[in-house]
Coordinates of C-alpha atoms in Angstrom, one line a residue:
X1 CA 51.7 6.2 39.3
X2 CA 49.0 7.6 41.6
X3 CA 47.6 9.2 38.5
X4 CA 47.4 6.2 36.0
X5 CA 45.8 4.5 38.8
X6 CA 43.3 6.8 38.6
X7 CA 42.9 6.8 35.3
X8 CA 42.4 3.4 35.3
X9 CA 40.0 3.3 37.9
X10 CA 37.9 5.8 36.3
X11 CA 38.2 3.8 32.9
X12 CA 36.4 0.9 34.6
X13 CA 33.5 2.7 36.0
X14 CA 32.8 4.8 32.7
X15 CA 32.7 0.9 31.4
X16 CA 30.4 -0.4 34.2
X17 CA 28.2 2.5 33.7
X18 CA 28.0 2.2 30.4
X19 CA 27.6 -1.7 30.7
X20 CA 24.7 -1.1 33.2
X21 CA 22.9 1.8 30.2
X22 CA 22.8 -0.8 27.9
X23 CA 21.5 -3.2 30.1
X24 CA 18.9 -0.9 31.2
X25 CA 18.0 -0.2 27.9
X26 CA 17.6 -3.6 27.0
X27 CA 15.7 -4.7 30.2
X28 CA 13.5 -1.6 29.6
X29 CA 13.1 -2.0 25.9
X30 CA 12.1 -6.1 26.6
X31 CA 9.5 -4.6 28.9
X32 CA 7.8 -2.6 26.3
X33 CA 7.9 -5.5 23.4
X34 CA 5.6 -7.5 26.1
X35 CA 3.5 -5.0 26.2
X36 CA 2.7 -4.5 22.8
X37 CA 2.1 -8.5 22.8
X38 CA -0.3 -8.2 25.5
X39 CA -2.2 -5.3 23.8
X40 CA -2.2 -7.3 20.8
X41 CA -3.9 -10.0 21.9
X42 CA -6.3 -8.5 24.3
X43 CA -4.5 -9.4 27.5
X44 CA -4.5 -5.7 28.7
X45 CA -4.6 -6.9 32.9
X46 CA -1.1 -8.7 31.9
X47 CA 0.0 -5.4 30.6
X48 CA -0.7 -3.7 32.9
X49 CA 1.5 -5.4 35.4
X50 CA 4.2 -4.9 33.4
X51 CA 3.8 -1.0 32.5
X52 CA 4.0 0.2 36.4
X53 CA 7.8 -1.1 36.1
X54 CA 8.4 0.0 32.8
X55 CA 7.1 3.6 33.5
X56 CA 10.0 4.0 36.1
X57 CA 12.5 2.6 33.2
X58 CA 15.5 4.4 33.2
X59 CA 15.7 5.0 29.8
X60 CA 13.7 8.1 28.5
X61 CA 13.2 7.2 24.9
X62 CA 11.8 4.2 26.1
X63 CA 9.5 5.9 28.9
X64 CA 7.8 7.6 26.0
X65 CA 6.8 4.5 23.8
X66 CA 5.7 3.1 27.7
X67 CA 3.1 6.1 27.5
X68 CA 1.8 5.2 24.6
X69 CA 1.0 1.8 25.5
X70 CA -0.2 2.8 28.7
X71 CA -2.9 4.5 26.4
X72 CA -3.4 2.0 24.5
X73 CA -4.5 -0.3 27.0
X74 CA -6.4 2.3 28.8
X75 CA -8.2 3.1 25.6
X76 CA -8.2 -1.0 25.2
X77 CA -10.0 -1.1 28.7
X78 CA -12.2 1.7 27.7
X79 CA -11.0 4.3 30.2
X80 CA -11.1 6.8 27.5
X81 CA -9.5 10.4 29.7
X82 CA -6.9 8.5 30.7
X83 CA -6.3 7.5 27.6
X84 CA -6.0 10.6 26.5
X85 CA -3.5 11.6 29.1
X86 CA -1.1 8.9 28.8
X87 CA -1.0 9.3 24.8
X88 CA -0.5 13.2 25.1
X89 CA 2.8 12.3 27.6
X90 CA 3.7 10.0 25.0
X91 CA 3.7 12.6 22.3
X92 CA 5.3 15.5 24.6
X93 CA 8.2 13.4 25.7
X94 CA 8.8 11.9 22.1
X95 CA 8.2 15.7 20.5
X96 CA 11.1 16.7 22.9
X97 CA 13.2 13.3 22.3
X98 CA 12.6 13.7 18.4
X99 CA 11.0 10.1 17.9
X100 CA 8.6 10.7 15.0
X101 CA 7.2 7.7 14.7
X102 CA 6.2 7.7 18.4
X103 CA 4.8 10.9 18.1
X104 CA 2.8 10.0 15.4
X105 CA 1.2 6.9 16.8
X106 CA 0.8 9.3 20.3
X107 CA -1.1 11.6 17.8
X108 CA -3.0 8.8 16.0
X109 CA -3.7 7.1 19.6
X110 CA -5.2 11.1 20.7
X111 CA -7.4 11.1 17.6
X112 CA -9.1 7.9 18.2
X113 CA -9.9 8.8 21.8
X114 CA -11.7 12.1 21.3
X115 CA -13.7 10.7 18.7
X116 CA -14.7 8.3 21.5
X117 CA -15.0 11.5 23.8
X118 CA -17.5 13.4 21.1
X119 CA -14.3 16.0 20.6
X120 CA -14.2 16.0 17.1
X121 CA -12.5 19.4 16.4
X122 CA -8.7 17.7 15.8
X123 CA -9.4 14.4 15.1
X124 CA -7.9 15.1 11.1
X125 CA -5.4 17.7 12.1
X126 CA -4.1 14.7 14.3
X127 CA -4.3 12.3 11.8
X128 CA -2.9 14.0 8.9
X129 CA 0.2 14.9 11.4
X130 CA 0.5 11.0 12.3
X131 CA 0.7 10.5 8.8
X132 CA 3.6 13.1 7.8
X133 CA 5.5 11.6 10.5
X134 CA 5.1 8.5 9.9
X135 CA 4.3 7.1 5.9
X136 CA 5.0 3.6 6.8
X137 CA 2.0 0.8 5.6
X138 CA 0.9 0.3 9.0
X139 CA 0.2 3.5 10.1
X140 CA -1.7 4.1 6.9
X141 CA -3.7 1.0 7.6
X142 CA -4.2 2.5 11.3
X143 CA -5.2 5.9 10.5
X144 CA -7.6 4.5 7.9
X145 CA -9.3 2.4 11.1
X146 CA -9.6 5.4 12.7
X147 CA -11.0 7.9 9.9
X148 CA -13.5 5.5 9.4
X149 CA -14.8 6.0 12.9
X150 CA -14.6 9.5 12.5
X151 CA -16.6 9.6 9.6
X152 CA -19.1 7.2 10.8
X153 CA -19.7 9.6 14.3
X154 CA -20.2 11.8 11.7
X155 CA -22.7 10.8 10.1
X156 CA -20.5 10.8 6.7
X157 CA -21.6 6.9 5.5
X158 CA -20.0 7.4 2.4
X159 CA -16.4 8.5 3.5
X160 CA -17.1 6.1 6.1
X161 CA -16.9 3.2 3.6
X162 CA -14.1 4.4 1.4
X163 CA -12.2 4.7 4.4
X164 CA -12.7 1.1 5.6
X165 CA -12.2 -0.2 1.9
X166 CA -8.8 1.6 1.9
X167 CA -8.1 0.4 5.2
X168 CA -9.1 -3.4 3.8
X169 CA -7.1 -3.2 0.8
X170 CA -3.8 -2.5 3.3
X171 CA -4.5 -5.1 5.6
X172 CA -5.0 -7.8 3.1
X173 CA -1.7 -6.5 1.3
X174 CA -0.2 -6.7 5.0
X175 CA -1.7 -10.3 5.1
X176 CA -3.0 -9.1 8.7
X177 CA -6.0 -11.2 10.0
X178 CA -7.1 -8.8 12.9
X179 CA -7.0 -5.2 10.6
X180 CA -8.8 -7.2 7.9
X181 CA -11.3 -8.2 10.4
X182 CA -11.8 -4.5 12.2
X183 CA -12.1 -3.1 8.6
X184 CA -14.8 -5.4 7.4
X185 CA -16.3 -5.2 10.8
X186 CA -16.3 -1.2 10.5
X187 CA -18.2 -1.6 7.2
X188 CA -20.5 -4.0 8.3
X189 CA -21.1 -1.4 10.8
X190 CA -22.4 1.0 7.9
X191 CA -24.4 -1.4 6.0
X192 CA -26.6 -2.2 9.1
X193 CA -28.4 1.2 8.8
X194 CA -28.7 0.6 5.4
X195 CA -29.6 -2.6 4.9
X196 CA -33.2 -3.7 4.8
X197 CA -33.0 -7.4 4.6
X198 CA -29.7 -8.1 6.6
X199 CA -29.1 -11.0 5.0
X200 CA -25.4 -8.7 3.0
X201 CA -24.8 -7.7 7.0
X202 CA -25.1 -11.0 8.7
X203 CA -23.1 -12.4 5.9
X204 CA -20.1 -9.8 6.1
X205 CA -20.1 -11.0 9.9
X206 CA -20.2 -14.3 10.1
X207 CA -17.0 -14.2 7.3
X208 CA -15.6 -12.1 9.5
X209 CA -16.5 -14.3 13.0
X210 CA -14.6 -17.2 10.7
X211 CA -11.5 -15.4 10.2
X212 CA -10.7 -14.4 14.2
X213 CA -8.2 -16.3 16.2
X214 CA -10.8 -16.8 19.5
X215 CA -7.2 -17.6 20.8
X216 CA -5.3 -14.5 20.3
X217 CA -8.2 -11.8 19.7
X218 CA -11.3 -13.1 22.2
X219 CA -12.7 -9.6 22.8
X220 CA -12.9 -8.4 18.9
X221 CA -14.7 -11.9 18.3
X222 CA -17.0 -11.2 21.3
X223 CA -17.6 -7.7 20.1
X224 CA -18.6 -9.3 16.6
X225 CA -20.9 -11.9 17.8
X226 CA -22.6 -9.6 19.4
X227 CA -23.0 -7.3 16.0
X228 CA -24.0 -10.6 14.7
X229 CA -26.6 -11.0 17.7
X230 CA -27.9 -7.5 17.1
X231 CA -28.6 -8.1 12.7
X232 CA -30.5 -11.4 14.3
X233 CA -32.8 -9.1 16.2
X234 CA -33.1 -6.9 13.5
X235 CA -34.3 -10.1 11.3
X236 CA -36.3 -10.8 14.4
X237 CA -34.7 -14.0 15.2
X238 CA -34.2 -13.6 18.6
X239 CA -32.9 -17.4 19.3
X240 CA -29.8 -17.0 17.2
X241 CA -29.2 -13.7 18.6
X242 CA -29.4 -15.2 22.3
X243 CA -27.3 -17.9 21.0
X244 CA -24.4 -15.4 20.0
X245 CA -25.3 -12.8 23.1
X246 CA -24.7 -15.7 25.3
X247 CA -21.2 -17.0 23.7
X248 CA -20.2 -13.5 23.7
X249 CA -20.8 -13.3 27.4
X250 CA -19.3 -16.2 28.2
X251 CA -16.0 -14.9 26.6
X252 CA -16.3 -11.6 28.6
X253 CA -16.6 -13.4 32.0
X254 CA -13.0 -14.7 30.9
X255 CA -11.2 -11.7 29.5
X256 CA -13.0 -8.6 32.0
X257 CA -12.8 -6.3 29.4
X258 CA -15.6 -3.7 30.7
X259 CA -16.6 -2.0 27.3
X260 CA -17.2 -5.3 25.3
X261 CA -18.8 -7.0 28.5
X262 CA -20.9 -3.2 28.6
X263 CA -22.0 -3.6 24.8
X264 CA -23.0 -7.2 25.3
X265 CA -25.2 -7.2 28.3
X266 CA -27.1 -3.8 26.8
X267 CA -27.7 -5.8 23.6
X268 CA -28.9 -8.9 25.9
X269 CA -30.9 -6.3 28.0
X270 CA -32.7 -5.0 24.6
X271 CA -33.4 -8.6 23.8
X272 CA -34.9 -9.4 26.9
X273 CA -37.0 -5.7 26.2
X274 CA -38.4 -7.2 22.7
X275 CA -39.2 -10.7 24.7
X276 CA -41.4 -9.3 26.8
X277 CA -39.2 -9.7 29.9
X278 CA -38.7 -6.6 31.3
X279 CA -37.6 -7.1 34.6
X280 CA -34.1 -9.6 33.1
X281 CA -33.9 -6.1 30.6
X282 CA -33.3 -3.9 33.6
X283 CA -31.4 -6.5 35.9
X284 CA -28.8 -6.8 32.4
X285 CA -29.1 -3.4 31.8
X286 CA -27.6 -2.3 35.3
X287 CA -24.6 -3.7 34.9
X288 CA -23.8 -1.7 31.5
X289 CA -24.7 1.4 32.9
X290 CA -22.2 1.3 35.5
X291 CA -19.9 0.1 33.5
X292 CA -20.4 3.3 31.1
X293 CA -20.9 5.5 34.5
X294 CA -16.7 4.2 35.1
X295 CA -15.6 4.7 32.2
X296 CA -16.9 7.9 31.3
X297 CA -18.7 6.5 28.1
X298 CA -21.5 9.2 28.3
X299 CA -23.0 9.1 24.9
X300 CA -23.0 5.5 25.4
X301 CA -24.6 6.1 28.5
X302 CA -27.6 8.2 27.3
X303 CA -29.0 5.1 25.6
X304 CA -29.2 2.8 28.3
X305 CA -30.7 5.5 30.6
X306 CA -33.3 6.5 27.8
X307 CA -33.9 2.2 27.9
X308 CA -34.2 1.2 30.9
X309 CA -36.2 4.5 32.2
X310 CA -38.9 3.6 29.1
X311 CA -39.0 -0.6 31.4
X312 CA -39.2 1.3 34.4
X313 CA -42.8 3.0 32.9
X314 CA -43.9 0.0 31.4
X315 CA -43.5 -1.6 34.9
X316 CA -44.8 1.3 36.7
X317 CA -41.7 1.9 39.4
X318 CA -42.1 5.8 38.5
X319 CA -39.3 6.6 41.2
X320 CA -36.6 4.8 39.6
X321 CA -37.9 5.7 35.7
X322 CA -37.8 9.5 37.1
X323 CA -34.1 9.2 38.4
X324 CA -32.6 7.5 34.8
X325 CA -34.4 10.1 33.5
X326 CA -32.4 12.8 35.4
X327 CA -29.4 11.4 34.8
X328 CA -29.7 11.0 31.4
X329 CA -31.5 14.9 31.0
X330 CA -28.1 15.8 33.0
X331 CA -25.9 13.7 30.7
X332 CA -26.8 15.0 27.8
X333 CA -27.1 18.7 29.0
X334 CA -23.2 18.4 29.8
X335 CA -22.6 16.6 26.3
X336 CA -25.1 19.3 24.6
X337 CA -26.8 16.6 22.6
X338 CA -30.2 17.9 21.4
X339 CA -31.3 14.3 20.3
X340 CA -31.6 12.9 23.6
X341 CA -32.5 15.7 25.4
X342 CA -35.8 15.8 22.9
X343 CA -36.1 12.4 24.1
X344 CA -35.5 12.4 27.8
X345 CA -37.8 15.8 28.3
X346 CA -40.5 14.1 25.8
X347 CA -40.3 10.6 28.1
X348 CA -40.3 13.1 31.4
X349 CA -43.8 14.5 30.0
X350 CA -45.0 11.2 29.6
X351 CA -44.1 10.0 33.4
X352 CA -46.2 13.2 34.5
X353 CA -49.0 13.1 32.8
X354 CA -49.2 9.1 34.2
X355 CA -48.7 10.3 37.9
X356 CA -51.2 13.7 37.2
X357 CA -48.2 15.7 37.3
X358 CA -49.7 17.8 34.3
X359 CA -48.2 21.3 34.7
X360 CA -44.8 19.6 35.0
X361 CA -46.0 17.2 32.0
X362 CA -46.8 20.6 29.9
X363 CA -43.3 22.5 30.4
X364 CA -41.5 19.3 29.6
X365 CA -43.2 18.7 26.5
X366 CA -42.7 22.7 25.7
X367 CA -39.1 21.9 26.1
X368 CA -39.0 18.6 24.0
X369 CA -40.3 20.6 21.6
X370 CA -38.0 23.1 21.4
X371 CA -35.3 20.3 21.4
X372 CA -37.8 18.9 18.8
X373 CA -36.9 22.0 16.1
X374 CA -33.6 21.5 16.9
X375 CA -33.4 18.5 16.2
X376 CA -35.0 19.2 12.6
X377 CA -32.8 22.3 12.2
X378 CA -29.4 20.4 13.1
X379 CA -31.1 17.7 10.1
X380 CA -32.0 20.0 7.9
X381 CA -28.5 21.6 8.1
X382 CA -26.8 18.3 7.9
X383 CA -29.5 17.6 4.7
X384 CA -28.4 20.6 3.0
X385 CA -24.3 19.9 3.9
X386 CA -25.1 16.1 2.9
X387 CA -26.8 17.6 -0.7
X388 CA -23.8 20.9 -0.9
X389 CA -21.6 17.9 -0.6
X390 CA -22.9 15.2 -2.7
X391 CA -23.1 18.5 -5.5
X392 CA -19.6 19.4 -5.3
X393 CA -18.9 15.8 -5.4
X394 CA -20.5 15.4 -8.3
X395 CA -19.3 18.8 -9.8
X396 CA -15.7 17.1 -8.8
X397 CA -16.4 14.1 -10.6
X398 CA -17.5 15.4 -13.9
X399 CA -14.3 17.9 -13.6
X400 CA -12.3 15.1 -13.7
X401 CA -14.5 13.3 -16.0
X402 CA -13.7 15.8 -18.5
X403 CA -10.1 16.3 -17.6
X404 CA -9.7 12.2 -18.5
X405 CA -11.5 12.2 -21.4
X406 CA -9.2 15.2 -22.9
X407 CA -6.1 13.4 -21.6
X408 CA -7.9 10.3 -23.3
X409 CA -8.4 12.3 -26.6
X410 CA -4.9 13.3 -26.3
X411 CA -3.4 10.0 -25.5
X412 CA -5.5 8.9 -28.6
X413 CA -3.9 11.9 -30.6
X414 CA -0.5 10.7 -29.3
X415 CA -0.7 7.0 -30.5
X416 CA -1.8 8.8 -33.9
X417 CA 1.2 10.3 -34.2
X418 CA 3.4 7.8 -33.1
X419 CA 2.0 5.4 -35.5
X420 CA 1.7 7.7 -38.2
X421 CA 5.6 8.4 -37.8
X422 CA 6.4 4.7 -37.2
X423 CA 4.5 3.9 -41.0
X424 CA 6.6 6.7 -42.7
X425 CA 10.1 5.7 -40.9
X426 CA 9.1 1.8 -42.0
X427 CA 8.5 2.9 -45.5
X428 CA 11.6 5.5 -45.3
X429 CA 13.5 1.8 -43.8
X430 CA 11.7 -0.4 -46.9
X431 CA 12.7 2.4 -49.7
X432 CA 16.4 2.8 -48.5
X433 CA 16.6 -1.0 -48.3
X434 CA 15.2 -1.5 -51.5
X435 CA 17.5 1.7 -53.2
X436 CA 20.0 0.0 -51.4
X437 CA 19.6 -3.2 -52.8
X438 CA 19.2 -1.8 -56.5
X439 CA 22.3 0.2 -55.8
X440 CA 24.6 -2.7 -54.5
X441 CA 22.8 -4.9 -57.9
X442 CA 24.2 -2.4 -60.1
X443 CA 27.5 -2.2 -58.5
X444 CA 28.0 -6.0 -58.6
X445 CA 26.9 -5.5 -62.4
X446 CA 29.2 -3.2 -63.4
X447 CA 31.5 -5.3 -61.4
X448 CA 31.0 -8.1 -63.5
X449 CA 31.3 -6.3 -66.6
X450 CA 34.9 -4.6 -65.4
X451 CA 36.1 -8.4 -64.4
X452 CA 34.9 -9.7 -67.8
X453 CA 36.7 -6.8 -70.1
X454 CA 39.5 -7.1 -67.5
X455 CA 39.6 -10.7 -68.5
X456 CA 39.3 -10.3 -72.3
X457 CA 42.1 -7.6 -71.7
X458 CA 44.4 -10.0 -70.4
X459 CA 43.6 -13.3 -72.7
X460 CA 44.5 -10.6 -75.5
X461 CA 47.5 -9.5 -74.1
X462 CA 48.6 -13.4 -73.3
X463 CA 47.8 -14.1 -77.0
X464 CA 49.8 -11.1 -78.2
X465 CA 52.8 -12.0 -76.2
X466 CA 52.4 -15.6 -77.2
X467 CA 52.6 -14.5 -81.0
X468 CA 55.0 -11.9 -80.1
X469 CA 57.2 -15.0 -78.5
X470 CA 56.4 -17.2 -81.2
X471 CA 57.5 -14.8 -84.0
X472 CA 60.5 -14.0 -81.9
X473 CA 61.5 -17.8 -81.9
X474 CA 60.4 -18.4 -86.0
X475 CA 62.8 -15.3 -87.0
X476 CA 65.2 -15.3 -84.5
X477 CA 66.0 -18.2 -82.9
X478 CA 65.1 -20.9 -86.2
X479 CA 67.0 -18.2 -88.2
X480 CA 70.2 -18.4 -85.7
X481 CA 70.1 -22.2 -85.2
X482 CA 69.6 -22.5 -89.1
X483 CA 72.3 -20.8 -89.8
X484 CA 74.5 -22.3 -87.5
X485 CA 73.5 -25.8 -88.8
X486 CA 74.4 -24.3 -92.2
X487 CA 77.7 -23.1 -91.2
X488 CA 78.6 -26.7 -89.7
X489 CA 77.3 -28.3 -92.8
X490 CA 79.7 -26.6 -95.3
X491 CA 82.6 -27.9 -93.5
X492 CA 84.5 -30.2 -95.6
X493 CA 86.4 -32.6 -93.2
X494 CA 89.4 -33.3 -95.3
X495 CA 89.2 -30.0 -96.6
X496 CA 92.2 -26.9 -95.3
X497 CA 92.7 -26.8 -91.2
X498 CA 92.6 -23.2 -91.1
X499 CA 89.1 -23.4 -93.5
X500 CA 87.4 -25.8 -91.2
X501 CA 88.3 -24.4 -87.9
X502 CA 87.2 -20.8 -89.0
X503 CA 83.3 -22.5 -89.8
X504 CA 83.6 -24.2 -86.6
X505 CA 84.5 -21.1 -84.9
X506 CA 81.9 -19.1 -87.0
X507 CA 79.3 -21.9 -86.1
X508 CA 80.2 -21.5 -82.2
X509 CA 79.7 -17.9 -82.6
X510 CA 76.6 -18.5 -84.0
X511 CA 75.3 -21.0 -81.5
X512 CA 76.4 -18.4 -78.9
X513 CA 73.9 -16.0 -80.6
X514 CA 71.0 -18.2 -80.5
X515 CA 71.9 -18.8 -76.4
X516 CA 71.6 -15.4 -76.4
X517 CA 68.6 -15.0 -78.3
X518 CA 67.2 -18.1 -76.3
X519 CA 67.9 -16.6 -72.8
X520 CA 66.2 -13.1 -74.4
X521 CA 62.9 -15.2 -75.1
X522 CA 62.7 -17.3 -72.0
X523 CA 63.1 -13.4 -70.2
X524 CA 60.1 -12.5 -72.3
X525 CA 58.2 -15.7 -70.7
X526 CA 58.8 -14.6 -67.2
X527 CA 55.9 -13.4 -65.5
X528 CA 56.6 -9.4 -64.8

C-alpha cells in the first residue's frame, strides 16, 4: 500500500515537473518572439528589457536563439564587440545543442560584424557555412545583404551590385518591404561613387524613402534621408539636404539609436563645413565622434577626426586641431590604415609649418610620404587584381560563351534530327495508310466479286432445283394422277362387281403413289 502511495506520489510530481518544462518553454520561447518584433521594427531599448529575463530562461535551446538576438540588437545599437560576443555564444551553444538554423544565423550575424570591425579574413567562410546550414529563402536574401557589404568594403563595385540585385530579386519574391528597401539602398550606395549627375542616385532614394513604413522601420528611413541629404550636397543643393538632415534628426531624437543619430549629425556637420559655418561643423561634429569613440566605430572614427582637425586649422585653435590629429594618427596606426595615416601625418605637417614648427613639419611630411607610396602601391596592387580579375572574367565569359554556342549548335543539330525523323515516320504513317487503304479496297473488291459469283451460284442452283422439281412433278406426279384418272374412267358402273372394284382398288393404289410421289417433291422443296 505504502508502496503504490509512493508510486503515485512520484507520478504527480514527474507530471508537475513536466507541466512546469513546458511552461517554461513556452514563457521563454514568448520572450524571444518579442524580441525579434522589437528588432524588427527598430525598438531595440524595448528589447533589451526583455532579453536580461530571457537570458536566465530555463530552457537552453532557447538561451541560444536569446544570444543571437542579443547580437542583433547590439549590432542594431551599433556596439559592434559585443556583438560579436553574444553571436559567437549563440553559435557555440547551438553547435553543441545541434540547431542548424541558429547556428547559421549566429554565423551570418559574426560575418556582418567583422566586416563592420575591418576583419575581413572569414567573413565568406562564415557565410558560405550559414548557407549549408541553412538553404531556406530568407537566409539567402540575408547573406546576400551582407555580401554586398563585404564586397563594397572591398572595394569590389561590381560584385557589390550583383550581390544586392540577387538580394532584390528575393525580397521582392518574399514581397518583403524592408529587404527590398536595404537592397536598393545598398545599391544606391554603389552608384553614388559612380554617378556624376546624381540625378539615377537621388532617384533610387527617394523610391526607396516612399516604400518605408516611418511607423515600423524609423531608423532605416532616417539612415536614407540622410543618403538622400548627402546626393543633395553632392548636387550642391544644400537646402534640400538640410531639409532631409533635419527630418532625419528629428527621428533620431525619438528612436536613440547612436550609429544613425552618429551618421546624421557628421553629414549635418559637413554641411555646415561647405556653408561656411565652421564653428556649427565642430559643435555637430562632437557629438558623432563620441558616439563612434563608444561604440568602437574606429574607421568611422578616422573621418570625423581628419574633419573636424582640417575646422580646427581653418579657425586657428591649433591645440585642439593637434589633439584630433593624435587621435586620429593613433587610430589608424592600431587599424593599420595607410590612407589615413597619409592624411593625418600630411595635415600634422601643415599645422607645423603654420605654428614655425618646421623640423617637426619636415619629418611629418617624410612620413606622409612614405604613407603616400603606400598608398599608390596598395592602388596599384588593387589596379592590377581589379584588371587580373576583370581578365579572367572576361576569359570566364568567352569560355562559356563558346561552351553555349556549341550546346546551341547542338541543340540546333538535335531539332534537325528530330524533325528529320518526325518527316520520315509521317511519310512512313501517310504510305502505310495509304497501302492500307489500297489493301482494304481490294479486299472489299474481291469481296464483292465472291458475293456476286456466290449469288449467281445460288440463283443457278434455285433454277436447277426449280426445273429439277418441275420435271419431277410433269413426269411423275401428272403421269401418276393421269393414270389414276384413267384407271377410274374405265370403270363401267353397271359393268361386273369384281371388274369395278379391282379399278377402284387399282386407282387407290395409284392415288397412293402419287401421295407418295407428292410427299417426295414437297421433301425436295424444303430448305436443307
Amino acid at each position: 500500500m505504502r508502496l503504490h502511495q509512493l508510486s503515485c506520489t512520484g507520478l504527480v510530481i514527474g507530471i508537475l515537473l513536466f507541466v512546469y518544462a513546458d511552461g517554461a518553454y513556452a514563457q521563454h520561447k514568448h520572450l524571444n518572439d518579442s524580441i525579434d518584433y522589437y528588432n524588427e521594427v527598430g525598438k531595440t531599448k524595448k528589447a533589451r528589457l526583455l532579453l536580461d529575463k530571457a537570458l536566465k530562461g530555463a530552457d537552453e535551446k532557447e538561451k541560444a536563439r536569446s544570444y543571437y538576438l542579443l547580437g542583433e540588437t547590439e549590432e542594431t545599437e551599433g556596439y559592434s564587440s559585443a556583438a560579436l560576443n553574444a553571436y559567437r555564444k549563440s553559435k557555440n551553444s547551438s553547435v553543441q545543442l545541434s540547431l542548424p538554423i541558429i547556428t547559421a544565423k549566429a554565423l551570418r550575424g559574426e560575418a556582418s560584424v567583422l566586416i563592420s570591425l575591418g576583419q575581413y579574413d572569414s567573413v565568406q567562410y562564415y557565410l558560405d557555412e550559414s548557407l549549408r546550414l541553412d538553404a531556406s529563402a530568407e537566409n539567402q536574401l540575408l547573406n546576400q545583404l551582407v555580401t554586398g557589404r563585404y564586397w563594397n568594403s572591398q572595394n569590389k563595385y561590381d560584385q557589390t551590385l550583383i550581390a544586392y540585385q540577387k538580394a532584390l530579386d528575393q525580397a521582392r519574391a518574399l514581397k518583403n518591404k524592408k529587404y527590398i528597401v536595404m537592397a536598393m539602398a545598398g545599391m544606391a550606395g554603389v552608384y553614388f561613387g559612380q554617378d556624376k549627375t546624381m540625378d539615377r542616385t537621388r532617384n533610387v532614394f527617394e523610391e526607396v524613402n516612399a516604400l518605408i513604413d516611418s511607423s515600423r522601420y524609423a531608423n532605416l528611413l532616417a539612415r536614407n534621408y540622410g543618403r538622400l541629404a548627402n546626393v543633395y550636397m553632392v548636387m550642391g543643393k544644400p537646402d534640400e539636404a538640410e531639409k532631409y538632415l533635419k527630418r532625419a534628426s528629428i527621428i533620431t531624437d525619438l528612436s536613440g539609436n547612436l550609429p544613425v543619430r552618429g551618421y546624421i549629425l557628421s553629414s549635418l556637420a559637413t554641411l555646415m563645413a561647405e556653408r561656411g559655418k565652421f564653428t556649427e561643423a565642430i559643435q555637430y561634429a562632437e557629438e558623432p565622434i563620441r558616439i563612434k569613440r563608444e561604440l568602437g566605430q574606429y574607421r568611422q572614427l578616422q573621418n570625423d577626426l581628419l574633419n573636424i582637425s582640417e575646422w580646427y586649422l581653418t579657425l586657428k585653435q591649433y591645440d585642439q586641431a593637434r589633439q584630433s590629429i593624435r587621435e586620429g594618427m593613433a587610430t589608424s596606426t592600431t587599424l593599420k590604415d595607410v590612407v589615413y595615416l597619409h592624411y593625418f601625418y600630411d595635415r600634422s605637417a601643415r599645422l607645423d609649418s603654420i605654428t614655425g614648427d618646421f623640423k617637426s613639419a619636415y619629418t611629418n611630411l617624410k612620413k606622409a610620404n612614405i604613407f603616400k607610396d603606400s598608398v599608390f602601391s596598395l592602388q596599384r596592387t588593387k589596379a592590377v587584381e581589379e584588371i587580373s580579375r576583370k581578365y579572367e572574367a572576361e576569359q570566364k565569359e568567352k569560355v562559356i560563351a563558346e561552351k553555349e554556342l556549341v550546346i546551341q549548335q547542338q541543340k540546333y543539330h538535335q531539332i534537325v534530327i528530330i524533325g528529320t525523323a518526325a518527316i520520315i515516320v509521317l511519310i512512313l504513317v501517310v504510305i502505310l495508310i495509304v497501302i492500307r487503304s489500297r489493301h482494304s479496297a481490294r479486299l472489299q473488291s474481291e469481296k464483292q466479286k465472291q458475293d456476286y459469283l456466290r449469288l449467281q451460284t445460288i440463283v443457278h442452283t434455285q433454277e436447277e432445283v426449280q426445273q429439277s422439281i418441275a420435271r419431277d412433278i410433269h413426269d411423275g406426279l401428272v403421269q401418276v394422277l393421269g393414270a389414276a384418272k384413267m384407271s377410274l374412267q374405265a370403270v363401267n358402273i353397271d359393268g361386273d362387281k369384281k371388274l369395278i372394284h379391282h379399278r377402284i382398288k387399282e386407282a387407290s393404289q395409284i392415288m397412293d403413289q402419287a401421295c407418295i410421289e407428292a410427299r417426295t417433291i414437297s421433301h425436295q422443296l424444303l430448305p436443307y
